[in-house]
mmCIF file of C-alpha atoms in Angstrom:
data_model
loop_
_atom_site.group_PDB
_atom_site.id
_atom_site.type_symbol
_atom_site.label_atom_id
_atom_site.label_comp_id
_atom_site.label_asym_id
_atom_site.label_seq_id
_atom_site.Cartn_x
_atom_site.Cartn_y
_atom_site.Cartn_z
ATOM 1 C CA UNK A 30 60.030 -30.718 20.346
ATOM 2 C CA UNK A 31 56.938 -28.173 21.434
ATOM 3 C CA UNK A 32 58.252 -24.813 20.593
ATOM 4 C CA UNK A 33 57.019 -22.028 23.076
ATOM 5 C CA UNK A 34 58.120 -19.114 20.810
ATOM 6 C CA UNK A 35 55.455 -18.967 17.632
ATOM 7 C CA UNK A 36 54.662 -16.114 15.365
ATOM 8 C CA UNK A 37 54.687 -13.634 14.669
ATOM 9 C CA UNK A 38 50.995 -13.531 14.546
ATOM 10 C CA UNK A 39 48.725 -10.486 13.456
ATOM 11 C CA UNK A 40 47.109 -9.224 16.853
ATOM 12 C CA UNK A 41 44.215 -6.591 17.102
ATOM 13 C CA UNK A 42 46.461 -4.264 19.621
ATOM 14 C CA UNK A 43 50.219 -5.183 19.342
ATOM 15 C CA UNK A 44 51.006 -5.492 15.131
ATOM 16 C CA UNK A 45 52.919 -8.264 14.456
ATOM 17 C CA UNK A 46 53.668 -10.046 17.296
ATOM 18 C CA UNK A 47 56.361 -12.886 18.421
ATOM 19 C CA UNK A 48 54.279 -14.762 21.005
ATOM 20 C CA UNK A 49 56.178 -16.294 24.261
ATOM 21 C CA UNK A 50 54.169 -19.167 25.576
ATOM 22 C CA UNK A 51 55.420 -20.208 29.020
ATOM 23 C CA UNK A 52 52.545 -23.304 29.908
ATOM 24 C CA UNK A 53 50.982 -25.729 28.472
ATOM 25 C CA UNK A 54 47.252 -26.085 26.989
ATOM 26 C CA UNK A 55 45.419 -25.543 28.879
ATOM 27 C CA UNK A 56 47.049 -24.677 32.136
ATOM 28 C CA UNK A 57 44.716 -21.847 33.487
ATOM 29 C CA UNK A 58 42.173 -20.688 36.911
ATOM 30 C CA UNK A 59 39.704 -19.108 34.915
ATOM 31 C CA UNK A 60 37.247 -21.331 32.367
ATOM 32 C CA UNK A 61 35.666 -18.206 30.033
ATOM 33 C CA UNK A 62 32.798 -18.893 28.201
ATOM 34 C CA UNK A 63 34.257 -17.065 25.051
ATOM 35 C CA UNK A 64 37.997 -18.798 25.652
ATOM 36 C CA UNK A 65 39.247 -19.525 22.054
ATOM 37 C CA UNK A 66 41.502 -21.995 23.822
ATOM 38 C CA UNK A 67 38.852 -24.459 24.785
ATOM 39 C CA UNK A 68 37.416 -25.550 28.230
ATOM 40 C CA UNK A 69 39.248 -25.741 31.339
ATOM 41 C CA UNK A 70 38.672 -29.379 32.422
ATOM 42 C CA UNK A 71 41.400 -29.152 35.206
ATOM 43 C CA UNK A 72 42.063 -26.041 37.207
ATOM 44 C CA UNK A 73 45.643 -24.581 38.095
ATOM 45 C CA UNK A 74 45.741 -22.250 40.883
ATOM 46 C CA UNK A 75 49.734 -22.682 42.259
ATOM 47 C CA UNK A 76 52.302 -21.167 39.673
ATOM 48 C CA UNK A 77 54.744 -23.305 38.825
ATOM 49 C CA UNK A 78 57.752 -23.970 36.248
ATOM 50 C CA UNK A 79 56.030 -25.358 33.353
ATOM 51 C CA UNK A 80 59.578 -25.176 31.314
ATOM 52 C CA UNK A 81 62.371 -24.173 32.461
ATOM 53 C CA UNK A 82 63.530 -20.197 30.965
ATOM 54 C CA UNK A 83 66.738 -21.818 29.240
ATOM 55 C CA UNK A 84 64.745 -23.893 27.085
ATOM 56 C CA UNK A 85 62.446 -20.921 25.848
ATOM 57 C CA UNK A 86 65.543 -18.151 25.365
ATOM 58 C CA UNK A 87 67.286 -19.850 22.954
ATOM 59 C CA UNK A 88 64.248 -19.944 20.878
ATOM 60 C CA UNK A 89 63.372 -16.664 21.423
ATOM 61 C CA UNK A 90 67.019 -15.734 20.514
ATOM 62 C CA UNK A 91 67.033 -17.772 17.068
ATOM 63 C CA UNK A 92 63.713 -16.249 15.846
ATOM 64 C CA UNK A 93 64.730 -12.486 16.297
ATOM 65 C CA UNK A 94 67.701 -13.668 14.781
ATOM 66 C CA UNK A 95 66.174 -14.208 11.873
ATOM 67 C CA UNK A 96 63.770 -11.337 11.137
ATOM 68 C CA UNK A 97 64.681 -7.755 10.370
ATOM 69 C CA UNK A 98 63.990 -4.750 11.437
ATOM 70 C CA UNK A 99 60.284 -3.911 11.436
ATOM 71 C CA UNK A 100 58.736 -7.426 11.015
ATOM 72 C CA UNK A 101 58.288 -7.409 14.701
ATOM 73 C CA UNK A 102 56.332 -4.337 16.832
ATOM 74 C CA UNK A 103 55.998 -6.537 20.060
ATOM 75 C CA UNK A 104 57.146 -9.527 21.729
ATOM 76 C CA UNK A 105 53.879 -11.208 23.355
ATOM 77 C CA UNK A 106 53.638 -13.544 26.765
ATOM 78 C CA UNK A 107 50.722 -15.189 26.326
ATOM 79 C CA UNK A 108 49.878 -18.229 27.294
ATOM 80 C CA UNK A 109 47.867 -21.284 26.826
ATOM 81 C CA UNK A 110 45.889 -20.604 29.438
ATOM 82 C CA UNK A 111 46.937 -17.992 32.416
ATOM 83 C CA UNK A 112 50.530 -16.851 31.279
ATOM 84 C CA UNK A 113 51.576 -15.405 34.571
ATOM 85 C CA UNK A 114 50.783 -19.115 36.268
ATOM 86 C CA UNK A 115 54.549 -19.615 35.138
ATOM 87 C CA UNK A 116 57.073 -19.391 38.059
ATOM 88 C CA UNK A 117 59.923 -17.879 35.965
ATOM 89 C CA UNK A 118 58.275 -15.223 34.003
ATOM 90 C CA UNK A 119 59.804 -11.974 35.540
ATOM 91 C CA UNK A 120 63.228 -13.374 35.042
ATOM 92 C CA UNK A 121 62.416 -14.324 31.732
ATOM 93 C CA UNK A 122 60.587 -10.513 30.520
ATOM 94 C CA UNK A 123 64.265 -9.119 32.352
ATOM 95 C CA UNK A 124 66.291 -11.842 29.953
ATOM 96 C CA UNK A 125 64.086 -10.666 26.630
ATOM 97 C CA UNK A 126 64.451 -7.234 27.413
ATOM 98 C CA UNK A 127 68.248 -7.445 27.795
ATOM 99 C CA UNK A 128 68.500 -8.577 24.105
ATOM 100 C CA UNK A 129 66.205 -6.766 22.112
ATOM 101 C CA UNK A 130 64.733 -3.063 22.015
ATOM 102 C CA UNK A 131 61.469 -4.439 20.922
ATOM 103 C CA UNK A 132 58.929 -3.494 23.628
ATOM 104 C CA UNK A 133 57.596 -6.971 25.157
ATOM 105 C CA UNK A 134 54.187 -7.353 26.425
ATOM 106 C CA UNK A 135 52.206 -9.670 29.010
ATOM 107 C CA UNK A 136 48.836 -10.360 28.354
ATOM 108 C CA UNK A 137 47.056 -12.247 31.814
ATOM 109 C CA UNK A 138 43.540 -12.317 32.810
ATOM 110 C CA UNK A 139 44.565 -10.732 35.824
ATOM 111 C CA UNK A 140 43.596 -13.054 38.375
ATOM 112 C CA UNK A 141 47.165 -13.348 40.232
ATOM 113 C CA UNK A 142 47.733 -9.330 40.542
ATOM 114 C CA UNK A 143 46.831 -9.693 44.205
ATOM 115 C CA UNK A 144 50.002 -11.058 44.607
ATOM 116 C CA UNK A 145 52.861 -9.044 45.657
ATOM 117 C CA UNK A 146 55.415 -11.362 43.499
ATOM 118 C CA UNK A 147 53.251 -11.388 40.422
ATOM 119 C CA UNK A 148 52.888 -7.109 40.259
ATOM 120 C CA UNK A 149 56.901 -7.249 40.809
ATOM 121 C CA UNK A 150 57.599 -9.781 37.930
ATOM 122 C CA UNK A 151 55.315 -7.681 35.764
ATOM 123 C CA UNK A 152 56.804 -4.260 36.736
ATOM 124 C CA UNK A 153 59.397 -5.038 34.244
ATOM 125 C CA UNK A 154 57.488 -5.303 31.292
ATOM 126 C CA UNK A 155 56.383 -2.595 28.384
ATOM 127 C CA UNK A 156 52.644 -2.837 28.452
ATOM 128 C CA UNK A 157 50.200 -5.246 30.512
ATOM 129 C CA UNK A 158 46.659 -6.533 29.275
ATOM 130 C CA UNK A 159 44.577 -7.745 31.929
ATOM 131 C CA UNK A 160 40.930 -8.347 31.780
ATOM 132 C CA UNK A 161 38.178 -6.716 33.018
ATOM 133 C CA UNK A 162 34.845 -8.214 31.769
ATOM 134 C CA UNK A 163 32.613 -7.476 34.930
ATOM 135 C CA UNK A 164 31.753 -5.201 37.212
ATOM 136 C CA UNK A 165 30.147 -7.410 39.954
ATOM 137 C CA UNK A 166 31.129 -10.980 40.854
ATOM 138 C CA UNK A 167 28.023 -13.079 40.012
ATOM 139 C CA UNK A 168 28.898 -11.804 36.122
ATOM 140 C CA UNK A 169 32.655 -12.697 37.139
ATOM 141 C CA UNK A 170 31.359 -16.165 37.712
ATOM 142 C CA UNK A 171 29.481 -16.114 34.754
ATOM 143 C CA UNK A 172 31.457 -15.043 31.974
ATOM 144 C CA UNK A 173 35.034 -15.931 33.530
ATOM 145 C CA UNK A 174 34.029 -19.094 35.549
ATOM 146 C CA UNK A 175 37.163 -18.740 38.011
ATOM 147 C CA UNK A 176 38.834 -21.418 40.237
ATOM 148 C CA UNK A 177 36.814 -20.876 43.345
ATOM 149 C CA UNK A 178 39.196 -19.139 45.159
ATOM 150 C CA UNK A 179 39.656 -16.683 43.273
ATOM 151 C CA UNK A 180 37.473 -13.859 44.500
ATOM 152 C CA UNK A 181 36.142 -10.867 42.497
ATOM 153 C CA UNK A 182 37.322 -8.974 45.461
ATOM 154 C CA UNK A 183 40.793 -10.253 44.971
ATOM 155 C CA UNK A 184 40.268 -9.386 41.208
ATOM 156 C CA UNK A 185 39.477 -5.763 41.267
ATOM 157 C CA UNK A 186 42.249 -5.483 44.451
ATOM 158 C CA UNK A 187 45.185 -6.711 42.185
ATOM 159 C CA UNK A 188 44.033 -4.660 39.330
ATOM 160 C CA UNK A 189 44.303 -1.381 41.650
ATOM 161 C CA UNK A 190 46.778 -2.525 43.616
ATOM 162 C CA UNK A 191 49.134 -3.196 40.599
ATOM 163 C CA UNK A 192 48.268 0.488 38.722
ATOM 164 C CA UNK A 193 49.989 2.242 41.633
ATOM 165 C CA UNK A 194 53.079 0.453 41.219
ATOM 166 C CA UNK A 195 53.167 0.342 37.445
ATOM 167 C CA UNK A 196 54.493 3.257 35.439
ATOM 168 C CA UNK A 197 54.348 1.762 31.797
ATOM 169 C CA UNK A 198 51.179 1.247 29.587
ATOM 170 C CA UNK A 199 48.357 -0.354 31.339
ATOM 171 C CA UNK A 200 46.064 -1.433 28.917
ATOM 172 C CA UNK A 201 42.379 -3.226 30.481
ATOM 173 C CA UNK A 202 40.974 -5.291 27.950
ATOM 174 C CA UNK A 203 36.572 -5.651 28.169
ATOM 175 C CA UNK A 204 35.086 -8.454 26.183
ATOM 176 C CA UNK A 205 32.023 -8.242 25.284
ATOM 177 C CA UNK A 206 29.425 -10.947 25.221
ATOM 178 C CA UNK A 207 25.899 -10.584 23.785
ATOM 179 C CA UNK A 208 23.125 -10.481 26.338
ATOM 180 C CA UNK A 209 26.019 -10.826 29.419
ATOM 181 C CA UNK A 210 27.670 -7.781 29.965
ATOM 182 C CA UNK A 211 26.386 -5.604 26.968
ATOM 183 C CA UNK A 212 24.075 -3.762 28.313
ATOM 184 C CA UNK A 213 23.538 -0.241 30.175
ATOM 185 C CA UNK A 214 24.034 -1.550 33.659
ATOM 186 C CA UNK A 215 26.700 -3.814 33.112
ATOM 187 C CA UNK A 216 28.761 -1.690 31.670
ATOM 188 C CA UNK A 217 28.255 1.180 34.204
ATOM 189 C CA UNK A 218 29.357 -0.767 36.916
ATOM 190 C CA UNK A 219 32.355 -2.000 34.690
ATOM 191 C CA UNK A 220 33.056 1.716 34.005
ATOM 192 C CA UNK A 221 32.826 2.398 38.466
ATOM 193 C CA UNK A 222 35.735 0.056 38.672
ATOM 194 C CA UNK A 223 37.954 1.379 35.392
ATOM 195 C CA UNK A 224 37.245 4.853 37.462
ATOM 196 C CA UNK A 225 39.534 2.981 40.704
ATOM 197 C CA UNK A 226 41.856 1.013 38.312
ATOM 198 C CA UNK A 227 43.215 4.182 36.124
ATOM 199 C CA UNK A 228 44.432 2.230 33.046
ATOM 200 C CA UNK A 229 45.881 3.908 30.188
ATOM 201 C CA UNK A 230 43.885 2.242 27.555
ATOM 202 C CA UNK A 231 41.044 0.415 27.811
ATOM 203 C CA UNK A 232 40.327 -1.790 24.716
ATOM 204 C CA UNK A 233 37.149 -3.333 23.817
ATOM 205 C CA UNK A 234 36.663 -6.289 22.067
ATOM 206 C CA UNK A 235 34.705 -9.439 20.826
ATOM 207 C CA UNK A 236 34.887 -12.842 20.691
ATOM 208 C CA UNK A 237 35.861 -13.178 16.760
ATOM 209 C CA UNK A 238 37.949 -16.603 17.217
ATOM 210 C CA UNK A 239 35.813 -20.028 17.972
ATOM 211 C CA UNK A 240 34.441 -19.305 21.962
ATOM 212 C CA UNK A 241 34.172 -22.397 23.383
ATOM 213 C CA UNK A 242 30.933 -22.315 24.413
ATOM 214 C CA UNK A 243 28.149 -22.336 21.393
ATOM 215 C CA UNK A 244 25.690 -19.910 22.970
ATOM 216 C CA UNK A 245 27.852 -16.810 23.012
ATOM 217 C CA UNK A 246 27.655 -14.245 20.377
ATOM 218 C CA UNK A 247 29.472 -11.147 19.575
ATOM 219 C CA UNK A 248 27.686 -7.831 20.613
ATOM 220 C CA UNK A 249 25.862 -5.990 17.690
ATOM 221 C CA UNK A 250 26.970 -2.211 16.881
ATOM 222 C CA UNK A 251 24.453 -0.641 18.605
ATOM 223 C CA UNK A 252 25.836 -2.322 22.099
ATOM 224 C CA UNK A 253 29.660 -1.609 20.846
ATOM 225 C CA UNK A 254 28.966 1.933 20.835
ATOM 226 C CA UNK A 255 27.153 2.373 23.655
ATOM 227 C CA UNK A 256 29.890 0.667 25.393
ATOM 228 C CA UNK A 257 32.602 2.983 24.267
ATOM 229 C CA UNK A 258 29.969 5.903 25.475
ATOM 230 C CA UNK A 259 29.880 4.623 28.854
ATOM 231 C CA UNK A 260 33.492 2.846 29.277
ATOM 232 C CA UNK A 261 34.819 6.801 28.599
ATOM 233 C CA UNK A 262 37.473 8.473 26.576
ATOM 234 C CA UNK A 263 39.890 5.582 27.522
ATOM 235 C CA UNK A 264 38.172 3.168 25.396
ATOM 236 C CA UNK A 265 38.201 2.234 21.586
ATOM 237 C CA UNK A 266 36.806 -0.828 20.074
ATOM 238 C CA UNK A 267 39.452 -2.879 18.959
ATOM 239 C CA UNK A 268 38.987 -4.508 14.893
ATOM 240 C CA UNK A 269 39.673 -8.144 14.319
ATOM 241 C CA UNK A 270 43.235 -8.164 13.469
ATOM 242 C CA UNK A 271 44.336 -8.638 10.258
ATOM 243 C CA UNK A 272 47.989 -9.284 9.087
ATOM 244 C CA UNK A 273 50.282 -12.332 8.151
ATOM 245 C CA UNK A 274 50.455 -15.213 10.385
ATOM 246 C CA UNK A 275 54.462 -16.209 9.959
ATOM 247 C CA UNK A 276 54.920 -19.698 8.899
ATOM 248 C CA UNK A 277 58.416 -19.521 7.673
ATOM 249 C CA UNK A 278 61.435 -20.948 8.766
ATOM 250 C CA UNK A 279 60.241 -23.868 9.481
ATOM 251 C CA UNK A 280 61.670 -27.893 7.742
ATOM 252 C CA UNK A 281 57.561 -29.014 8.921
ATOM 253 C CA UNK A 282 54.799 -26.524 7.927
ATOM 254 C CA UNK A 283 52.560 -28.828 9.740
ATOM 255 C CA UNK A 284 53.978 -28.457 12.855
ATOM 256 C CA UNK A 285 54.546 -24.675 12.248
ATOM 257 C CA UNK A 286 50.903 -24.573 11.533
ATOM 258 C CA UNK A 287 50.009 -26.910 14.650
ATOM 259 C CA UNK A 288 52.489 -24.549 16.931
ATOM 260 C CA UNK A 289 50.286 -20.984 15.741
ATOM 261 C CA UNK A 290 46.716 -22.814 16.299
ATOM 262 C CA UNK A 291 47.565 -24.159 19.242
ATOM 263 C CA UNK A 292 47.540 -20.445 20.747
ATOM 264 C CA UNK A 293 46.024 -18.535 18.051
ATOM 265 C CA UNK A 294 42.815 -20.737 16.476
ATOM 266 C CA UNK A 295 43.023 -19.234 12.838
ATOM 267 C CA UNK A 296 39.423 -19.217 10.186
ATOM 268 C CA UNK A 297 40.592 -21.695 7.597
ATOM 269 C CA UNK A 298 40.233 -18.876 5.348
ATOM 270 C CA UNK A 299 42.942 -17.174 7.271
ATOM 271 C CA UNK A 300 45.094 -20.261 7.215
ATOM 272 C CA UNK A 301 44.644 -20.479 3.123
ATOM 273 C CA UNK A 302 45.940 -17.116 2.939
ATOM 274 C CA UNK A 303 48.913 -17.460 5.158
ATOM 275 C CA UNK A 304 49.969 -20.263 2.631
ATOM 276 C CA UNK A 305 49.301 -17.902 -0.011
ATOM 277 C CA UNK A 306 53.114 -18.583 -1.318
ATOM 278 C CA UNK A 307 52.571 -22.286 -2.162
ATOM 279 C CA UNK A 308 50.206 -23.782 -4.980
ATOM 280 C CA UNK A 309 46.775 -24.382 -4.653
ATOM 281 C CA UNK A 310 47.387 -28.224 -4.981
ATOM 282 C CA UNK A 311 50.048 -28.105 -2.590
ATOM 283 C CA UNK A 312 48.096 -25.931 0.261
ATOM 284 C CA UNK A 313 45.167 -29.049 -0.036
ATOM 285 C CA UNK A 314 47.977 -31.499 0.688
ATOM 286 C CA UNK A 315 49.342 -29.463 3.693
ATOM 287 C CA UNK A 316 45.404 -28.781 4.854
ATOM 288 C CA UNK A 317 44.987 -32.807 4.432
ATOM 289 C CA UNK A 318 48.224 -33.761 6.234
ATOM 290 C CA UNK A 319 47.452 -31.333 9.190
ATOM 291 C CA UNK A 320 43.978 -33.275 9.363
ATOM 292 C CA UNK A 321 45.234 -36.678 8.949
ATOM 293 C CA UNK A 322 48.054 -35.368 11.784
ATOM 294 C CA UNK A 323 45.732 -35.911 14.810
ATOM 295 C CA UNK A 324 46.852 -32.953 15.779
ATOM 296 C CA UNK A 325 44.395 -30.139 14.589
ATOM 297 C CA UNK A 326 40.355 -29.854 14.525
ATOM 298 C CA UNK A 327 37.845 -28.208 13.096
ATOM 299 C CA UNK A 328 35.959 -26.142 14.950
ATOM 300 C CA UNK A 329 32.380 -24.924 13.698
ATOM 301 C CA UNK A 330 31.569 -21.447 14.999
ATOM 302 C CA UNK A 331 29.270 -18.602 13.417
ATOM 303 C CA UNK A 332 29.295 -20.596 10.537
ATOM 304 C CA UNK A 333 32.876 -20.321 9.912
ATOM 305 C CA UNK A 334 35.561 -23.066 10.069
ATOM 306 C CA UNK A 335 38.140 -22.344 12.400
ATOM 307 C CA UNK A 336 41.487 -24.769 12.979
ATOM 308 C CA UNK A 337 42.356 -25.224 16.198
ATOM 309 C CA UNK A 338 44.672 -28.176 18.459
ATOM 310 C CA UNK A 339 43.335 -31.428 18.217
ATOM 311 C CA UNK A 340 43.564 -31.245 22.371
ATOM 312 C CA UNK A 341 41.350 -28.291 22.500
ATOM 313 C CA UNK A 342 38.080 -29.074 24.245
ATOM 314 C CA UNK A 343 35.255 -27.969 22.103
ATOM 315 C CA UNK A 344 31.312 -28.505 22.972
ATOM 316 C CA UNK A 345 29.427 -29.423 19.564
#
């Protein structure tokens, strides 16, 4: 059965976190250039009910069950793709929140906060991270590669139009791509709009996990700084995360392995230690198995070997 509760996983801004992933790979109306998820080959622009909420609650329901108190800071929608593409996902934040007083989170690119239903759904939620990566619309197209109609208009409108209905932590997340939308002017013009948005946070970051395309490259430190500078007091450059990805509780460590990478791409090194509780002889066997699977890949970026889904789409 494909499991859409996985985790918890070690995230740069929310601890450990139980993720919530309500569509499939990759189900999304954006195609980033630094997506760790792969290319978008087929566009979704109408939400729909990728699964239906009583087959995710139960699961969300059995894994709190069976951590204590502390081993979870958030509970994380994120999806495969665009999270709040799922039909049922304000019901389903309302359900989570009724049985737990861990704060939950939504992380979405953003894209569907022009719509009245969308801000609503969201509304009940802790903290939202949406994206802001430009601050004109021929870098939107560039770096985020949207379904065509979605405007950069209709971008910046939800994103304002959403912070005057939303009283909890708004949290704008800026990633950074070398030679994109690192430099001076880029970032001004992202800093014009963070001036209209008003989030509480904003949070810059990197691409750290595989992008999909080969071409990008993290920014170096001189660029990181200056964008901190110019994004304002709001804005801290957020470290790589590091923590314990959870692979307990599961009979099949493959598949519990296959259900994290499928959302989360981890460096093998990261997947080595995560298995740190089993013998060396016996973590080659699983790393062979989840090879000989067909449902995992390696995925060469930055000289580093990253596992990922089999399905992923990755340029060589």
């Amino acid at each position: 059965m494909n499991k859409n509760v996985f985790g918890p996983v070690p995230s740069r801004r929310l601890g450990q976190s139980l993720g919530i992933d309500p569509v499939p790979l990759k189900s999304c109306n954006w195609n980033c250039v630094y997506c760790q998820l792969g290319r978008t080959h087929s566009f979704v622009l109408e939400r729909q009910s990728f699964y239906k909420n009583e087959t995710i609650i139960p699961q969300v329901q059995k894994t709190l069950a069976s951590h204590g108190p502390g081993e979870i800071d958030w509970i994380t929608f994120v999806g495969s793709g665009e999270t709040t593409l799922h039909l049922g996902l304000g019901e389903m934040i309302r359900e989570v929140k009724s049985m737990t007083k861990i704060p939950v989170a939504v992380i979405t690119n953003g894209s569907l906060l022009y719509l009245d239903e969308v801000r609503e759904e969201l509304k009940a939620a802790d903290a939202v991270l949406p994206t802001l990566d430009a601050g004109n619309p021929n870098l939107y197209h560039k770096i985020n590669r949207p379904h065509p109609e979605l405007t950069f208009e209709r971008l910046v409108s939800g994103l304002i139009s959403f912070r005057k209905v939303y009283k909890n932590k708004l949290w704008v997340e800026v990633m950074l791509v070398r030679g994109l939308n690192d430099s001076e002017e880029a970032l001004k013009e992202i800093a014009g709009l963070l001036e209209q948005i008003q989030p509480d946070e904003v949070h810059i970051v990197q691409p750290t996990r595989p992008p999909v395309e080969l071409w990008v490259k993290p920014p170096d430190d001189p660029a990181i700084l200056r964008a901190q500078i110019i994004l304002g007091a709001k804005a801290t450059a957020v470290l790589p995360a590091k923590g314990t990805f959870d692979l307990s509780g599961e009979d099949d460590l493959v598949n519990a392995i296959v259900e994290i990478i499928t959302r989360h791409p981890m460096q093998e090194t990261e997947l080595v230690h995560s298995l740190k509780k089993w013998s060396p002889n016996q973590i080659k066997e699983v790393l062979h198995l989840l090879e000989d699977s067909g449902r995992a890949q390696v995925v060469i970026r930055y000289n580093t070997r990253f596992w990922s889904a089999s399905e992923a789409s990755f340029p060589e």
